[in-house]
C-alpha cells in the first residue's frame, strides 16, 4: 500500500518538476517564492488532475480476474499455495 501512495505522490509532483525545469531554462531562480506564487493553484490542480486521471484509467482498464482468491490450505497433508482461480 505504501508503494501505491508513493507512486501517486510522485505523479502529483510531475507539474512541479516541469515548472522547476522551465524556471531554470528561462534563467529564473526556482528557489524564489515570487516565481511560484502566481502559479501554485494551477500546479496543484494539474497534479490532482493527473492523479485522478491515473486512478480512473487504472480502474477502467486494469486486468480483471474472473475467479476469486483461494487462500493457502491443506490438501491430503500437503500445503497448497493460494492464488486466483
Coordinates of C-alpha atoms in Angstrom, one line a residue:
X1 CA 0.0 0.0 0.0
X2 CA 2.9 2.3 0.8
X3 CA 4.3 1.8 -2.7
X4 CA 1.0 2.8 -4.2
X5 CA 0.9 6.0 -2.2
X6 CA 4.5 6.9 -3.2
X7 CA 3.6 6.4 -6.8
X8 CA 0.6 8.7 -6.6
X9 CA 2.6 11.3 -4.8
X10 CA 5.2 11.1 -7.5
X11 CA 2.6 11.6 -10.2
X12 CA 1.3 14.6 -8.2
X13 CA 4.8 16.2 -8.2
X14 CA 5.2 16.0 -12.0
X15 CA 3.8 19.5 -12.7
X16 CA 6.1 21.0 -10.0
X17 CA 9.1 19.3 -11.5
X18 CA 8.3 20.5 -15.1
X19 CA 7.7 24.1 -13.8
X20 CA 11.1 23.9 -12.0
X21 CA 12.8 22.9 -15.2
X22 CA 11.0 25.7 -17.0
X23 CA 12.2 28.3 -14.4
X24 CA 15.8 27.1 -14.8
X25 CA 15.6 27.2 -18.6
X26 CA 14.3 30.8 -18.7
X27 CA 17.0 31.9 -16.2
X28 CA 15.0 32.4 -13.1
X29 CA 15.8 31.2 -9.7
X30 CA 13.4 28.3 -8.8
X31 CA 14.1 28.8 -5.1
X32 CA 12.5 32.3 -5.0
X33 CA 8.9 32.2 -3.9
X34 CA 7.9 35.2 -6.1
X35 CA 8.1 32.9 -9.2
X36 CA 5.8 30.2 -7.6
X37 CA 3.0 32.2 -6.0
X38 CA 1.0 33.1 -9.2
X39 CA 1.2 29.5 -10.5
X40 CA 0.7 27.5 -7.3
X41 CA -3.0 26.9 -7.6
X42 CA -2.7 25.8 -11.3
X43 CA 0.2 23.4 -10.4
X44 CA -1.8 21.8 -7.5
X45 CA -4.9 21.4 -9.7
X46 CA -2.8 19.9 -12.5
X47 CA -1.2 17.5 -10.1
X48 CA -4.6 16.4 -8.7
X49 CA -6.0 16.0 -12.3
X50 CA -3.0 13.7 -13.2
X51 CA -3.6 11.6 -10.0
X52 CA -7.3 11.4 -10.5
X53 CA -6.9 10.6 -14.2
X54 CA -4.5 7.8 -13.5
X55 CA -6.8 6.3 -10.9
X56 CA -9.8 6.4 -13.2
X57 CA -7.7 5.0 -16.1
X58 CA -6.4 2.1 -14.0
X59 CA -9.9 1.5 -12.6
X60 CA -11.4 1.2 -16.1
X61 CA -8.6 -0.6 -17.9
X62 CA -6.9 -2.8 -15.4
X63 CA -6.8 -6.5 -15.7
X64 CA -9.8 -8.3 -14.2
X65 CA -9.8 -11.8 -12.8
X66 CA -12.8 -14.0 -13.3
X67 CA -12.4 -16.1 -10.2
X68 CA -11.9 -15.3 -6.6
X69 CA -8.8 -15.7 -4.4
X70 CA -8.3 -19.0 -2.8
X71 CA -6.2 -18.8 0.3
X72 CA -3.4 -21.3 1.1
X73 CA -4.8 -24.5 2.5
X74 CA -4.0 -28.1 3.3
X75 CA -5.0 -31.0 0.9
X76 CA -4.0 -34.6 1.8
X77 CA -1.4 -33.4 4.3
X78 CA 0.3 -31.0 1.8
X79 CA 0.2 -27.2 1.8
X80 CA -1.4 -25.9 -1.4
X81 CA -0.4 -22.3 -2.1
X82 CA -3.1 -19.7 -2.5
X83 CA -3.9 -17.9 -5.7
X84 CA -6.6 -16.7 -8.1
X85 CA -8.8 -19.4 -9.6

